[in-house]
C-alpha positions as YAML, in Angstrom:
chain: A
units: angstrom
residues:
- id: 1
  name: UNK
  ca: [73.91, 82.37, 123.10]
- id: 2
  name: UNK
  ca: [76.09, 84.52, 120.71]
- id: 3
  name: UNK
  ca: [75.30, 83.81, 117.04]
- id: 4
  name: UNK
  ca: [77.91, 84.03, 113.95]
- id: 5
  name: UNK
  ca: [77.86, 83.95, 110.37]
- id: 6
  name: UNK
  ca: [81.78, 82.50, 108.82]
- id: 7
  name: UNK
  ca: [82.21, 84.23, 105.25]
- id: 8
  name: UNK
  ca: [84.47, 82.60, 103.02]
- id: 9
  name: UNK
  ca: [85.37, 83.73, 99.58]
- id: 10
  name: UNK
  ca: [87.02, 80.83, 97.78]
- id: 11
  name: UNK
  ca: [88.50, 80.69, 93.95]
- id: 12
  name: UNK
  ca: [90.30, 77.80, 93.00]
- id: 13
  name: UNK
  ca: [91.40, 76.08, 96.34]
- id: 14
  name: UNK
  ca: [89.21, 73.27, 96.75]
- id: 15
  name: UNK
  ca: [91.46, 71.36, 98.85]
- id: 16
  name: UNK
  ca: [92.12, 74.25, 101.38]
- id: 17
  name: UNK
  ca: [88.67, 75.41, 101.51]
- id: 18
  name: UNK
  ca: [88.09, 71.57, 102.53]
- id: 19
  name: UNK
  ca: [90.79, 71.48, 105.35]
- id: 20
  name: UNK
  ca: [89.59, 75.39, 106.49]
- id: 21
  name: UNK
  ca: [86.41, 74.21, 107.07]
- id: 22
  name: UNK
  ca: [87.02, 70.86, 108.83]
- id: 23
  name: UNK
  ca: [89.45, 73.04, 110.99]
- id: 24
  name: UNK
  ca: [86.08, 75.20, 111.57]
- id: 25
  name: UNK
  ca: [84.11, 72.51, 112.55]
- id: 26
  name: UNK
  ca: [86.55, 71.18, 115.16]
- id: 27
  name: UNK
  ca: [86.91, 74.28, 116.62]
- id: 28
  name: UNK
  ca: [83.32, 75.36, 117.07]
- id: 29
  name: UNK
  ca: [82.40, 71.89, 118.66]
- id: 30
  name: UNK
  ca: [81.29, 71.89, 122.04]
- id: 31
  name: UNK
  ca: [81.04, 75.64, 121.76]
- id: 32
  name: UNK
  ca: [77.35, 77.35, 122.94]
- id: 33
  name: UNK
  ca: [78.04, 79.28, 119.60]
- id: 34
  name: UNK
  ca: [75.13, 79.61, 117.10]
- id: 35
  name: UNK
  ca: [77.05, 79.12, 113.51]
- id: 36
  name: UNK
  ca: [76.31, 79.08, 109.74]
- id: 37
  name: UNK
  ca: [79.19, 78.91, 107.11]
- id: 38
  name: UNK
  ca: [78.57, 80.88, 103.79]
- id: 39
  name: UNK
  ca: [81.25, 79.75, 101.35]
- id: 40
  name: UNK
  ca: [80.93, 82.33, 97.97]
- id: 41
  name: UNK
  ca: [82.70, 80.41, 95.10]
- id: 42
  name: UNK
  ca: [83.86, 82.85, 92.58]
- id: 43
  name: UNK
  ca: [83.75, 80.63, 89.61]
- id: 44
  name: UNK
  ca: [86.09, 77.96, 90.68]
- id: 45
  name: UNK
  ca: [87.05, 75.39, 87.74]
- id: 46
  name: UNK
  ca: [87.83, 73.12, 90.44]
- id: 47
  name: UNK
  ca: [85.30, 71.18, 91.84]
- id: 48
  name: UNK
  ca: [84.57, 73.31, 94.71]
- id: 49
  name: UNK
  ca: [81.32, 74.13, 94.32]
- id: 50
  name: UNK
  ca: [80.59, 70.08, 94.10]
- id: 51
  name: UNK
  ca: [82.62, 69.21, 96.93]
- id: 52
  name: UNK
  ca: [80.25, 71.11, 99.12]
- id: 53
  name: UNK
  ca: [77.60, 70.24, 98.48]
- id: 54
  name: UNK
  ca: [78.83, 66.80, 98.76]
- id: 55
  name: UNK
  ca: [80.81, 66.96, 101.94]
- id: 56
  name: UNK
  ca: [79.51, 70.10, 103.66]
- id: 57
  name: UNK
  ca: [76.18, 70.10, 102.82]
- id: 58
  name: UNK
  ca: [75.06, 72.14, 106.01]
- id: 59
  name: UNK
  ca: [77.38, 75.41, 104.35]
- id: 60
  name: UNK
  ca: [75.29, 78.08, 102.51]
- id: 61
  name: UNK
  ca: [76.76, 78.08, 98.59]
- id: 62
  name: UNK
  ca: [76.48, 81.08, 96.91]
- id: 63
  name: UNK
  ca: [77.94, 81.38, 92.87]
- id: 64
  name: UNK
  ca: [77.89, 84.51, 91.64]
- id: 65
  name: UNK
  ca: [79.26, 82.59, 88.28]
- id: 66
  name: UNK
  ca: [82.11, 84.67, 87.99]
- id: 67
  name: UNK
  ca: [85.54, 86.03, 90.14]
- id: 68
  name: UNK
  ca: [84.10, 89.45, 91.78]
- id: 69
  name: UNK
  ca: [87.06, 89.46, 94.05]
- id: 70
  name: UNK
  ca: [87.26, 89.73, 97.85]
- id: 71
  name: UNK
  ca: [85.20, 92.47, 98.28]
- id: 72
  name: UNK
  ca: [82.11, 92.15, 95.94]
- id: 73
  name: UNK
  ca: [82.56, 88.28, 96.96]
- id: 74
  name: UNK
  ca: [81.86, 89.01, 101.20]
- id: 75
  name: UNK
  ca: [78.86, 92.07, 100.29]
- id: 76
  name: UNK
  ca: [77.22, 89.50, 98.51]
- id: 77
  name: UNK
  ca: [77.09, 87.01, 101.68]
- id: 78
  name: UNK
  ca: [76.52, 90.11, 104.14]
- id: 79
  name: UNK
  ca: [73.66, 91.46, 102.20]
- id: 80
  name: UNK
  ca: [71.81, 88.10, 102.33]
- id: 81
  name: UNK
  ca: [72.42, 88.10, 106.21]
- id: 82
  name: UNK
  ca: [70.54, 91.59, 106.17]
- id: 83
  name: UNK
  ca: [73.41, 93.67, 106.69]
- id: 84
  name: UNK
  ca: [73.10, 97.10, 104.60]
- id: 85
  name: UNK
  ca: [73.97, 98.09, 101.06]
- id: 86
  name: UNK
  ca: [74.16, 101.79, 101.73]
- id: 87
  name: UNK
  ca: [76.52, 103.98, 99.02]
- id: 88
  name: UNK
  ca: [79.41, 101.76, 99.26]
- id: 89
  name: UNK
  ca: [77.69, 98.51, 99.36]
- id: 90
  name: UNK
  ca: [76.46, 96.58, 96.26]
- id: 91
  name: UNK
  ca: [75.53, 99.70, 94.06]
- id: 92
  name: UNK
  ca: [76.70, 97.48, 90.87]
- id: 93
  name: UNK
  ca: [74.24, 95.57, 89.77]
- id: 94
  name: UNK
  ca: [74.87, 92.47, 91.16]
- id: 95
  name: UNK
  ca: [72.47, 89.66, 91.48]
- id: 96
  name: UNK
  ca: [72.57, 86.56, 93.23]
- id: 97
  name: UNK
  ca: [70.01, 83.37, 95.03]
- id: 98
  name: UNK
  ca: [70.93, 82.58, 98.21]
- id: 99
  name: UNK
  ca: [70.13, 78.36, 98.42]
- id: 100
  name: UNK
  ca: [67.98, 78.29, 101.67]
- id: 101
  name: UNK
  ca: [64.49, 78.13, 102.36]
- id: 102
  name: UNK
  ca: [64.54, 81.33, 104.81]
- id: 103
  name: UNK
  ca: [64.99, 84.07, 102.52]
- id: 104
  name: UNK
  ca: [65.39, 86.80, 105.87]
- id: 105
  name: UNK
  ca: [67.42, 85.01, 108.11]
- id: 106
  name: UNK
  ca: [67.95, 86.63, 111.25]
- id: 107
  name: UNK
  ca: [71.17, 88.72, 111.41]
- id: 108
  name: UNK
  ca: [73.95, 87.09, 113.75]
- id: 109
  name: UNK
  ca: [75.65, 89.43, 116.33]
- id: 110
  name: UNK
  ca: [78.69, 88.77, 114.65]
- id: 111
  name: UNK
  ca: [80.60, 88.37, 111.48]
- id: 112
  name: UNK
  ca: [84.12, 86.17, 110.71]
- id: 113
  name: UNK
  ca: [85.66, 86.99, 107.31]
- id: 114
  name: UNK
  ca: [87.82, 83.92, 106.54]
- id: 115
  name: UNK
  ca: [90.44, 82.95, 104.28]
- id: 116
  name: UNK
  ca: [89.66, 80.03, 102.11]
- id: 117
  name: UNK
  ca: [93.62, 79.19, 102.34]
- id: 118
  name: UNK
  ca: [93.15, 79.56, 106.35]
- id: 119
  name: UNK
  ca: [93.29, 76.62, 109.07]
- id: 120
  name: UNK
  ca: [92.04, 77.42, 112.53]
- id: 121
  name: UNK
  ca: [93.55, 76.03, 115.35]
- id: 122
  name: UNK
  ca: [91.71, 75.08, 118.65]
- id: 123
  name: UNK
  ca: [89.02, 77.53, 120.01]
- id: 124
  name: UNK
  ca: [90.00, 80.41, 118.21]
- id: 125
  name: UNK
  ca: [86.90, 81.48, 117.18]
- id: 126
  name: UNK
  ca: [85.21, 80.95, 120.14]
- id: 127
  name: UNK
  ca: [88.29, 82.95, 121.89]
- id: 128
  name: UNK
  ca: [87.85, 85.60, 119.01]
- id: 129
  name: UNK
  ca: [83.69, 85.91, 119.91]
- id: 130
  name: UNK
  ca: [84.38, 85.89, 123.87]
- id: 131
  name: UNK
  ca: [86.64, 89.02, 123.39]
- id: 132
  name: UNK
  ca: [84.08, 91.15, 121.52]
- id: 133
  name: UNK
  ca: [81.38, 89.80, 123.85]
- id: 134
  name: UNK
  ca: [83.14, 90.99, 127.31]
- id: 135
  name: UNK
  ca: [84.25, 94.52, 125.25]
- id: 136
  name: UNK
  ca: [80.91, 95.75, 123.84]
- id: 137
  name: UNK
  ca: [83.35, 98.83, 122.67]
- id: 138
  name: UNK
  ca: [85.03, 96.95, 120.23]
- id: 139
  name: UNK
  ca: [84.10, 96.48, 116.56]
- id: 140
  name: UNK
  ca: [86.43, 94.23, 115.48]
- id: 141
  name: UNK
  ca: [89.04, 91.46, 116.68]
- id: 142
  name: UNK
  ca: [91.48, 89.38, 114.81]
- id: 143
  name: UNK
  ca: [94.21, 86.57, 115.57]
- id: 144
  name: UNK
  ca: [97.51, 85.90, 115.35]
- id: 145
  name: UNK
  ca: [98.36, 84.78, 111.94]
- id: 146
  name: UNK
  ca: [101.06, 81.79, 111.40]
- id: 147
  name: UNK
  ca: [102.49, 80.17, 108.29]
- id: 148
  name: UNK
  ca: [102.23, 77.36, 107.32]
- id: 149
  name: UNK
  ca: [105.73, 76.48, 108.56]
- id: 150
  name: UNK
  ca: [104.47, 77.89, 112.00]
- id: 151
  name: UNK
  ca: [106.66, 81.75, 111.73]
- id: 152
  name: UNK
  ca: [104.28, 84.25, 112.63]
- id: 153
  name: UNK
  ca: [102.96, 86.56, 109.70]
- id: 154
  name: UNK
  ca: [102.81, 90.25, 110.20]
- id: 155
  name: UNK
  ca: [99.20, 90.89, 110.34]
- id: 156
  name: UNK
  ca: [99.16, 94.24, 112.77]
- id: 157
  name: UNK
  ca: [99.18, 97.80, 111.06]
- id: 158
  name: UNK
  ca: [98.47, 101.11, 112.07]
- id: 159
  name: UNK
  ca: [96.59, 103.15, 109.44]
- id: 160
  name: UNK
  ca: [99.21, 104.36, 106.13]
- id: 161
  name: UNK
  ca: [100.76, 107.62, 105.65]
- id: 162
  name: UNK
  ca: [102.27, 109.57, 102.79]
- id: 163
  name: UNK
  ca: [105.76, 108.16, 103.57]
- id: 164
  name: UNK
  ca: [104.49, 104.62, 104.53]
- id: 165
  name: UNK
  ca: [103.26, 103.97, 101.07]
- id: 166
  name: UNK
  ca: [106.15, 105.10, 99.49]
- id: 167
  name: UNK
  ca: [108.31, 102.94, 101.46]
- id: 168
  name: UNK
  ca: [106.16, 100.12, 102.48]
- id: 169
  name: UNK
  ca: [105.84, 96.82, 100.49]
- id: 170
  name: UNK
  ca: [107.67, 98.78, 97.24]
- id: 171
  name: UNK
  ca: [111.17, 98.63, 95.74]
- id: 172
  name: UNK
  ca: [112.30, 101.46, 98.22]
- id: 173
  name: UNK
  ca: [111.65, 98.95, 101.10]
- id: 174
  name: UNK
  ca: [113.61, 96.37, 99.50]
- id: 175
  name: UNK
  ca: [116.86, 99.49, 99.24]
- id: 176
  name: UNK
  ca: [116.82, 100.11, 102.97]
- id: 177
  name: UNK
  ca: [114.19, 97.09, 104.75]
- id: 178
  name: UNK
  ca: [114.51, 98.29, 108.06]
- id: 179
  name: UNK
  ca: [112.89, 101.96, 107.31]
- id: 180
  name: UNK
  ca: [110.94, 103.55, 110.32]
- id: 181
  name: UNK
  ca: [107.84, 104.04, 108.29]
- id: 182
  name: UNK
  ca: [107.58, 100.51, 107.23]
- id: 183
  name: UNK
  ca: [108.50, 99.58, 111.08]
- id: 184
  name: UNK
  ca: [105.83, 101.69, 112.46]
- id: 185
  name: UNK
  ca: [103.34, 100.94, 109.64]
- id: 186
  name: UNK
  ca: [103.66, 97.13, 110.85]
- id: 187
  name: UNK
  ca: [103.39, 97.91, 114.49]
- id: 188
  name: UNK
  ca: [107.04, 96.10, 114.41]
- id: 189
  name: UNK
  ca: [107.67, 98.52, 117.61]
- id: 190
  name: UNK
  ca: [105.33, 96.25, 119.49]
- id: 191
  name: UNK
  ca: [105.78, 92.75, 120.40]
- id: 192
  name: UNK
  ca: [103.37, 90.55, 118.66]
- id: 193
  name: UNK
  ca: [102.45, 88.69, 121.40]
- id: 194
  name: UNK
  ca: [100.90, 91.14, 123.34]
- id: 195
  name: UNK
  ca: [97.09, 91.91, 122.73]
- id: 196
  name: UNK
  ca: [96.78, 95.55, 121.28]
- id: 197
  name: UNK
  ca: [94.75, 97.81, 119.65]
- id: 198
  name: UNK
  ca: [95.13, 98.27, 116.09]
- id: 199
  name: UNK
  ca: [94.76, 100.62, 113.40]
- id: 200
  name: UNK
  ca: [93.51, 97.36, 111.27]
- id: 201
  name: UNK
  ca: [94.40, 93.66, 110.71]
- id: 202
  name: UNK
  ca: [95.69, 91.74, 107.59]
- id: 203
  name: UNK
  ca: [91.57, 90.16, 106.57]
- id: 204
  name: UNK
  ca: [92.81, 86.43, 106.37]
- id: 205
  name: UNK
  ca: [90.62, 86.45, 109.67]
- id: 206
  name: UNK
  ca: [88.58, 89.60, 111.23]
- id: 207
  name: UNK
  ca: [85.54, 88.99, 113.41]
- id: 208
  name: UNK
  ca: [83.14, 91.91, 112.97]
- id: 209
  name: UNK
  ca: [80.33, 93.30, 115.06]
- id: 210
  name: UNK
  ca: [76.81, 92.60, 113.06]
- id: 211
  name: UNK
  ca: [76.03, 96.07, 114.43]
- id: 212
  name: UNK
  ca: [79.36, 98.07, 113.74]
- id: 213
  name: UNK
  ca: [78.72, 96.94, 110.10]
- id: 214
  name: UNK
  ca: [75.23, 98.03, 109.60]
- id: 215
  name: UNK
  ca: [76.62, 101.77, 110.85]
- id: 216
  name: UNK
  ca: [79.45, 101.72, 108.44]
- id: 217
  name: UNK
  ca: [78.24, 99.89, 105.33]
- id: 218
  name: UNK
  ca: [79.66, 97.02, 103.19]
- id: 219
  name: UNK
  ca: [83.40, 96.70, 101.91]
- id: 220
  name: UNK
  ca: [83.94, 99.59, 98.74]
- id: 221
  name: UNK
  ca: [83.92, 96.98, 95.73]
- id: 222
  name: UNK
  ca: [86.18, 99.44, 93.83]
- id: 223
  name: UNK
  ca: [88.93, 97.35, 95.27]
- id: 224
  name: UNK
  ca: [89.07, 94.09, 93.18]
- id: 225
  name: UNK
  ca: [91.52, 92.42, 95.92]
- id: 226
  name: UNK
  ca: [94.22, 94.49, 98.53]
- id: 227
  name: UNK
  ca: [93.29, 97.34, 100.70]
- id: 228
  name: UNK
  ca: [89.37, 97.00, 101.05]
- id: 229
  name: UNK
  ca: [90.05, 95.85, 104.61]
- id: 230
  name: UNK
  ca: [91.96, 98.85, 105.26]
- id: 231
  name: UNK
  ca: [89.45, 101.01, 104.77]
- id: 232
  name: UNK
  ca: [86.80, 99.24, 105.54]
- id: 233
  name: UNK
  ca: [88.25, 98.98, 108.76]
- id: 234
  name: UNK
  ca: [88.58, 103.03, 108.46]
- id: 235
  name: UNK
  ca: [85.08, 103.35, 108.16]
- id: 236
  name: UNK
  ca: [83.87, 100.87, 110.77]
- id: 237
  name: UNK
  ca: [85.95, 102.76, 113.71]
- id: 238
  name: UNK
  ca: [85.05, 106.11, 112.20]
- id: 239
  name: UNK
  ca: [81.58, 105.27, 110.79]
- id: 240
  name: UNK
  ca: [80.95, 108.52, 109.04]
- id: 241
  name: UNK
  ca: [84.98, 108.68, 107.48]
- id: 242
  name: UNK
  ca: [84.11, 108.70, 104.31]
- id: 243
  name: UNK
  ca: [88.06, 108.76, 103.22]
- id: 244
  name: UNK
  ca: [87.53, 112.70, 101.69]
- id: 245
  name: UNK
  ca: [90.43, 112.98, 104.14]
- id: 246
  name: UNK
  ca: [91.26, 116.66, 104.43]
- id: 247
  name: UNK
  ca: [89.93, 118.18, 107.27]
- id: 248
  name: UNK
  ca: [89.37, 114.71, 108.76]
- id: 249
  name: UNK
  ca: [92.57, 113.09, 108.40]
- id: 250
  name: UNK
  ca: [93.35, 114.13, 111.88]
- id: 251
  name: UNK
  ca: [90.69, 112.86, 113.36]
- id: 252
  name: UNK
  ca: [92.18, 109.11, 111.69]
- id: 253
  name: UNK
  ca: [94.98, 109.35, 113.27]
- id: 254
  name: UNK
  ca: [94.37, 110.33, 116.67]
- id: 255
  name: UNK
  ca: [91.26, 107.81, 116.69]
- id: 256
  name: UNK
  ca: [91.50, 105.58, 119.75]
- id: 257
  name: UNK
  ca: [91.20, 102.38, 118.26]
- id: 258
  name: UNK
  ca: [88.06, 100.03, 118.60]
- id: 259
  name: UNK
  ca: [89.82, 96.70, 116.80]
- id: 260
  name: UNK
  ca: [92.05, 94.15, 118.54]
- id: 261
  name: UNK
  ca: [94.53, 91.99, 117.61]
- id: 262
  name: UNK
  ca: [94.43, 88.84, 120.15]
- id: 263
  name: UNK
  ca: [97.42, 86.53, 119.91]
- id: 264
  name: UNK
  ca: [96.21, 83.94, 121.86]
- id: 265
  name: UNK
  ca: [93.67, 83.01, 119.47]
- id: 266
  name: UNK
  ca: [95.79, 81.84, 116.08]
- id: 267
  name: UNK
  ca: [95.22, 80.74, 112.80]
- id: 268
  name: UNK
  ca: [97.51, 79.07, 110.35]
- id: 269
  name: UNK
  ca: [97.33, 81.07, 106.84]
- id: 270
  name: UNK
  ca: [98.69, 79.36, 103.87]
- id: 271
  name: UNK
  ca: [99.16, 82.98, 102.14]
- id: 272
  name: UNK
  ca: [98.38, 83.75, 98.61]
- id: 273
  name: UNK
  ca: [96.95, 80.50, 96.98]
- id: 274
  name: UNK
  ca: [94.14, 81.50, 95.15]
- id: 275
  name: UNK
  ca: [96.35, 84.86, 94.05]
- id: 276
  name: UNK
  ca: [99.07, 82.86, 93.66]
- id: 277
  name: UNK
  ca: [97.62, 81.53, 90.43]
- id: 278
  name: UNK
  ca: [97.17, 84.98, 88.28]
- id: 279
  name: UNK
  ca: [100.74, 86.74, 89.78]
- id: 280
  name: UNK
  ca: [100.48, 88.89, 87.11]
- id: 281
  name: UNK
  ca: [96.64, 90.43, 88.67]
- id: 282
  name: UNK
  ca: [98.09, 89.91, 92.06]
- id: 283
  name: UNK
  ca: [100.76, 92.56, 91.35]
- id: 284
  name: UNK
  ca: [98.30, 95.29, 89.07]
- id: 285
  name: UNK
  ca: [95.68, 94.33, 91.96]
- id: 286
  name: UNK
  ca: [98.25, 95.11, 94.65]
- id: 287
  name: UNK
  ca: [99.20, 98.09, 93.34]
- id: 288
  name: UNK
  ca: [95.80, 99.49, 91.88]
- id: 289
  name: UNK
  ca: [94.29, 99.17, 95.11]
- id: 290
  name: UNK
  ca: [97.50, 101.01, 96.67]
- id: 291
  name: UNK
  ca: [96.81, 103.94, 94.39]
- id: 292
  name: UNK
  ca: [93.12, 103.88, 94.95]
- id: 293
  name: UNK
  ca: [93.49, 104.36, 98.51]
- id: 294
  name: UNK
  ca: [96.58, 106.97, 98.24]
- id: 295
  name: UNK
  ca: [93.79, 108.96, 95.99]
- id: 296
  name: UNK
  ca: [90.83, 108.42, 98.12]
- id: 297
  name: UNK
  ca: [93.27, 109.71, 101.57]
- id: 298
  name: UNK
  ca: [95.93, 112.16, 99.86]
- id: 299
  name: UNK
  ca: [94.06, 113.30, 96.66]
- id: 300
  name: UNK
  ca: [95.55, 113.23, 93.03]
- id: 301
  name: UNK
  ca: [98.94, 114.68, 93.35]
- id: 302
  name: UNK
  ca: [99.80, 112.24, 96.10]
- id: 303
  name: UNK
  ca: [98.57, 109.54, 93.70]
- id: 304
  name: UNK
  ca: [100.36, 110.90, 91.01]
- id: 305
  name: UNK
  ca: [103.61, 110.84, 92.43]
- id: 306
  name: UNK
  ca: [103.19, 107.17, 94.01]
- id: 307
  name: UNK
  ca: [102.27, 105.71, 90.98]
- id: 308
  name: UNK
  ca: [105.52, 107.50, 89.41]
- id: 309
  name: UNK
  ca: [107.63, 106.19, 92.02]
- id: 310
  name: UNK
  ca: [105.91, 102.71, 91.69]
- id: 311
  name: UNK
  ca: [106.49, 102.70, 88.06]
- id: 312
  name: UNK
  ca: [110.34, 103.60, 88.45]
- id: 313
  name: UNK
  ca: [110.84, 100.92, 90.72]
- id: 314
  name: UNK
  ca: [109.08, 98.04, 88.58]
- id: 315
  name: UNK
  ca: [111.48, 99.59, 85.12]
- id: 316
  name: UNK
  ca: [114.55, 99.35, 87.99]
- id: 317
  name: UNK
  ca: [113.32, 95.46, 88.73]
- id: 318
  name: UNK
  ca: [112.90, 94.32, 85.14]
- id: 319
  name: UNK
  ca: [116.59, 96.12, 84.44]
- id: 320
  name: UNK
  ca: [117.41, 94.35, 87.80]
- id: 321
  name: UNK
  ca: [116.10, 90.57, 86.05]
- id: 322
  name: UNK
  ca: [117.44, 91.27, 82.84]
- id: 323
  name: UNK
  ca: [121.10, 91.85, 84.11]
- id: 324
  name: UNK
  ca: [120.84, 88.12, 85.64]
- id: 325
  name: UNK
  ca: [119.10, 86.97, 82.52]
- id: 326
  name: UNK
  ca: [122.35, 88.40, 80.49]
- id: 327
  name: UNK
  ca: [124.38, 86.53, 82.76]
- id: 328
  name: UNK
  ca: [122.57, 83.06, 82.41]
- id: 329
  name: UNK
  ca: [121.06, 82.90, 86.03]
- id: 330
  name: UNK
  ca: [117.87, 80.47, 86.00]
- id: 331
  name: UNK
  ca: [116.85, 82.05, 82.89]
- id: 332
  name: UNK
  ca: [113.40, 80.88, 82.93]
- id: 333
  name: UNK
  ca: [112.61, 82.34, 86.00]
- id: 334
  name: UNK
  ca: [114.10, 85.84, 85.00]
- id: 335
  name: UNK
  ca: [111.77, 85.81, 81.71]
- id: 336
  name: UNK
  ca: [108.83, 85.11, 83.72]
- id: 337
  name: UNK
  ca: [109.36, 88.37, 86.11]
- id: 338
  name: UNK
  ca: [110.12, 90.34, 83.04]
- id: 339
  name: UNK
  ca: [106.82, 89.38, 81.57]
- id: 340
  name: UNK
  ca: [104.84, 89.83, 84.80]
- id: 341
  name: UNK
  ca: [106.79, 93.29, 85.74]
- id: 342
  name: UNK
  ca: [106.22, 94.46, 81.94]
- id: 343
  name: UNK
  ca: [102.76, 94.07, 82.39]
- id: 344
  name: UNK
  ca: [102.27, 95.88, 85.51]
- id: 345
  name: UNK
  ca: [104.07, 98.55, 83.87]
- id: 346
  name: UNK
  ca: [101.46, 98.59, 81.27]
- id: 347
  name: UNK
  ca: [98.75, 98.52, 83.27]
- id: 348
  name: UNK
  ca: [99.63, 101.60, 86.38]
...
């Protein structure tokens, strides 16, 4: 009987937490899979933490009592299942109680990191746990991702390069959208329903080996929120990659990949909510995280010149908003990305 531990990391969303993990409970019924559900509230001033223990009172809480972000938020739950701290693990001081009267629980042979703003739909966790089971060579498999309006979100990338960050998800993209880089970052030359190995998947939903995660180590809590998957996912396929990239940058990307993407297993992923309600954060975080990684895999002068280009095209977006601010187009809305785009600019 395969056993799994469901991480969620929730802030703020107690009514999709609520619906993600009634959607969990449906689809694990009838299933010969062992569960537990570990919801980490980062300080919600919502009720969350009360609503589970009211209606889910089977679910592991754990309350840090403040927002550590994605990261710090899962390496708290995977600690307490025994998984490693190692040198990118929880080397921060953190300290937390897990609420349960078996302070060493056995370690499950797998791992689901789960959105709080996710809804599962049928047995796609049990499809998601039959795939690693029957490919002991895998580390990692994820689903397809859907909106909530049912479009399919892009979720599939192969690992970044110099001119991929330049031109993915920044204002250069938005000049010419249908760049190769971008294309190829997003695995866009593959149809997305077609199962296929992966340089690493969006973590709404990622089903990890127990085992692949005690070689590699926790997620690197210098990322507040944005790219910790990435490279976590880096170091779980390459277990020893510690992202000094240099001399083993080749060996990235030429790595025959161990992580899936499955599209017959799906998941509906209301995007964003809980980031949705700092924007400002969500766009320093974004971008932060973007320059930590360009650092940690291209060194400084890479970095440099990313986080030049990035500020360029943030002072091109709020002369961009004030032009249809001058002009009287929905003026509120225009101040708003001003403020938000002024920040960011104070804070790369």
């Amino acid at each position: 009987m395969p056993t799994l531990a469901i991480i969620i990391v929730s802030w703020n969303v107690r009514e999709l937490l609520r619906r993600c993990l009634r959607s969990v409970e449906e689809s694990l019924t009838g299933s010969d899979i062992a569960h537990e559900v570990i919801v980490v509230d980062n300080a919600s001033a919502d009720g969350t933490p009360e609503m589970l223990r009211t209606e889910f009172p089977e679910a592991r809480l754990i309350e840090p009592g403040a927002n550590l972000g994605f990261a710090a938020g899962n390496n708290l739950a995977l600690a307490g299942l025994g998984l490693g701290v190692g040198d990118w693990g929880l080397g921060v001081g953190h300290t937390y109680q897990l609420p349960t009267p078996n302070p060493q629980p056995p370690t499950p042979d797998y791992v689901l990191l789960l959105n709080p703003d996710t809804e599962v739909v049928g047995d796609a966790i049990a499809q998601l746990v039959a795939e690693l089971e029957s490919r002991p060579e895998l580390v990692a498999v994820g689903p397809r991702l859907r909106y909530g309006d049912g479009s399919v979100q892009s979720s599939r990338r192969r690992f970044p390069t110099r001119l991929s960050m330049l031109w993915e998800s920044t204002p250069l993209e938005r000049a010419w959208p249908g760049n190769p880089w971008a294309r190829r970052y997003r695995c866009e030359d593959v149809p997305d329903d077609v199962a296929q190995p992966v340089g690493w998947l969006v973590g709404a939903a990622l089903l990890v080996r127990s085992s692949a995660i005690a070689r590699a180590g926790l997620l690197d809590e210098r990322f507040f929120m944005y790219s910790e998957e990435l490279e976590w996912q880096c170091r779980l396929q390459i277990a020893d990659c510690r992202l000094q990239i240099g001399s083993a940058q080749s060996a990235i990307y030429n790595l025959q990949s161990t992580i899936v993407y499955l599209p017959e297993a799906e998941i509906i992923h209301y995007e964003g909510k809980s980031s949705e309600q700092a924007i400002t954060r969500r766009h320093v975080s974004f971008q932060r995280s973007k320059l930590l990684l360009a650092r940690m895999w291209f060194g400084w002068g890479f970095a440099n010149m990313l986080r030049a280009a990035l500020r360029m095209g943030y002072a091109y977006e709020i002369a961009a908003e004030a032009g249809k601010l001058a002009i009287g187009h929905r003026p509120d809305l225009r101040r708003q990305r001003i403020g938000v785009y002024r920040q960011v600019l104070r804070e790369l």
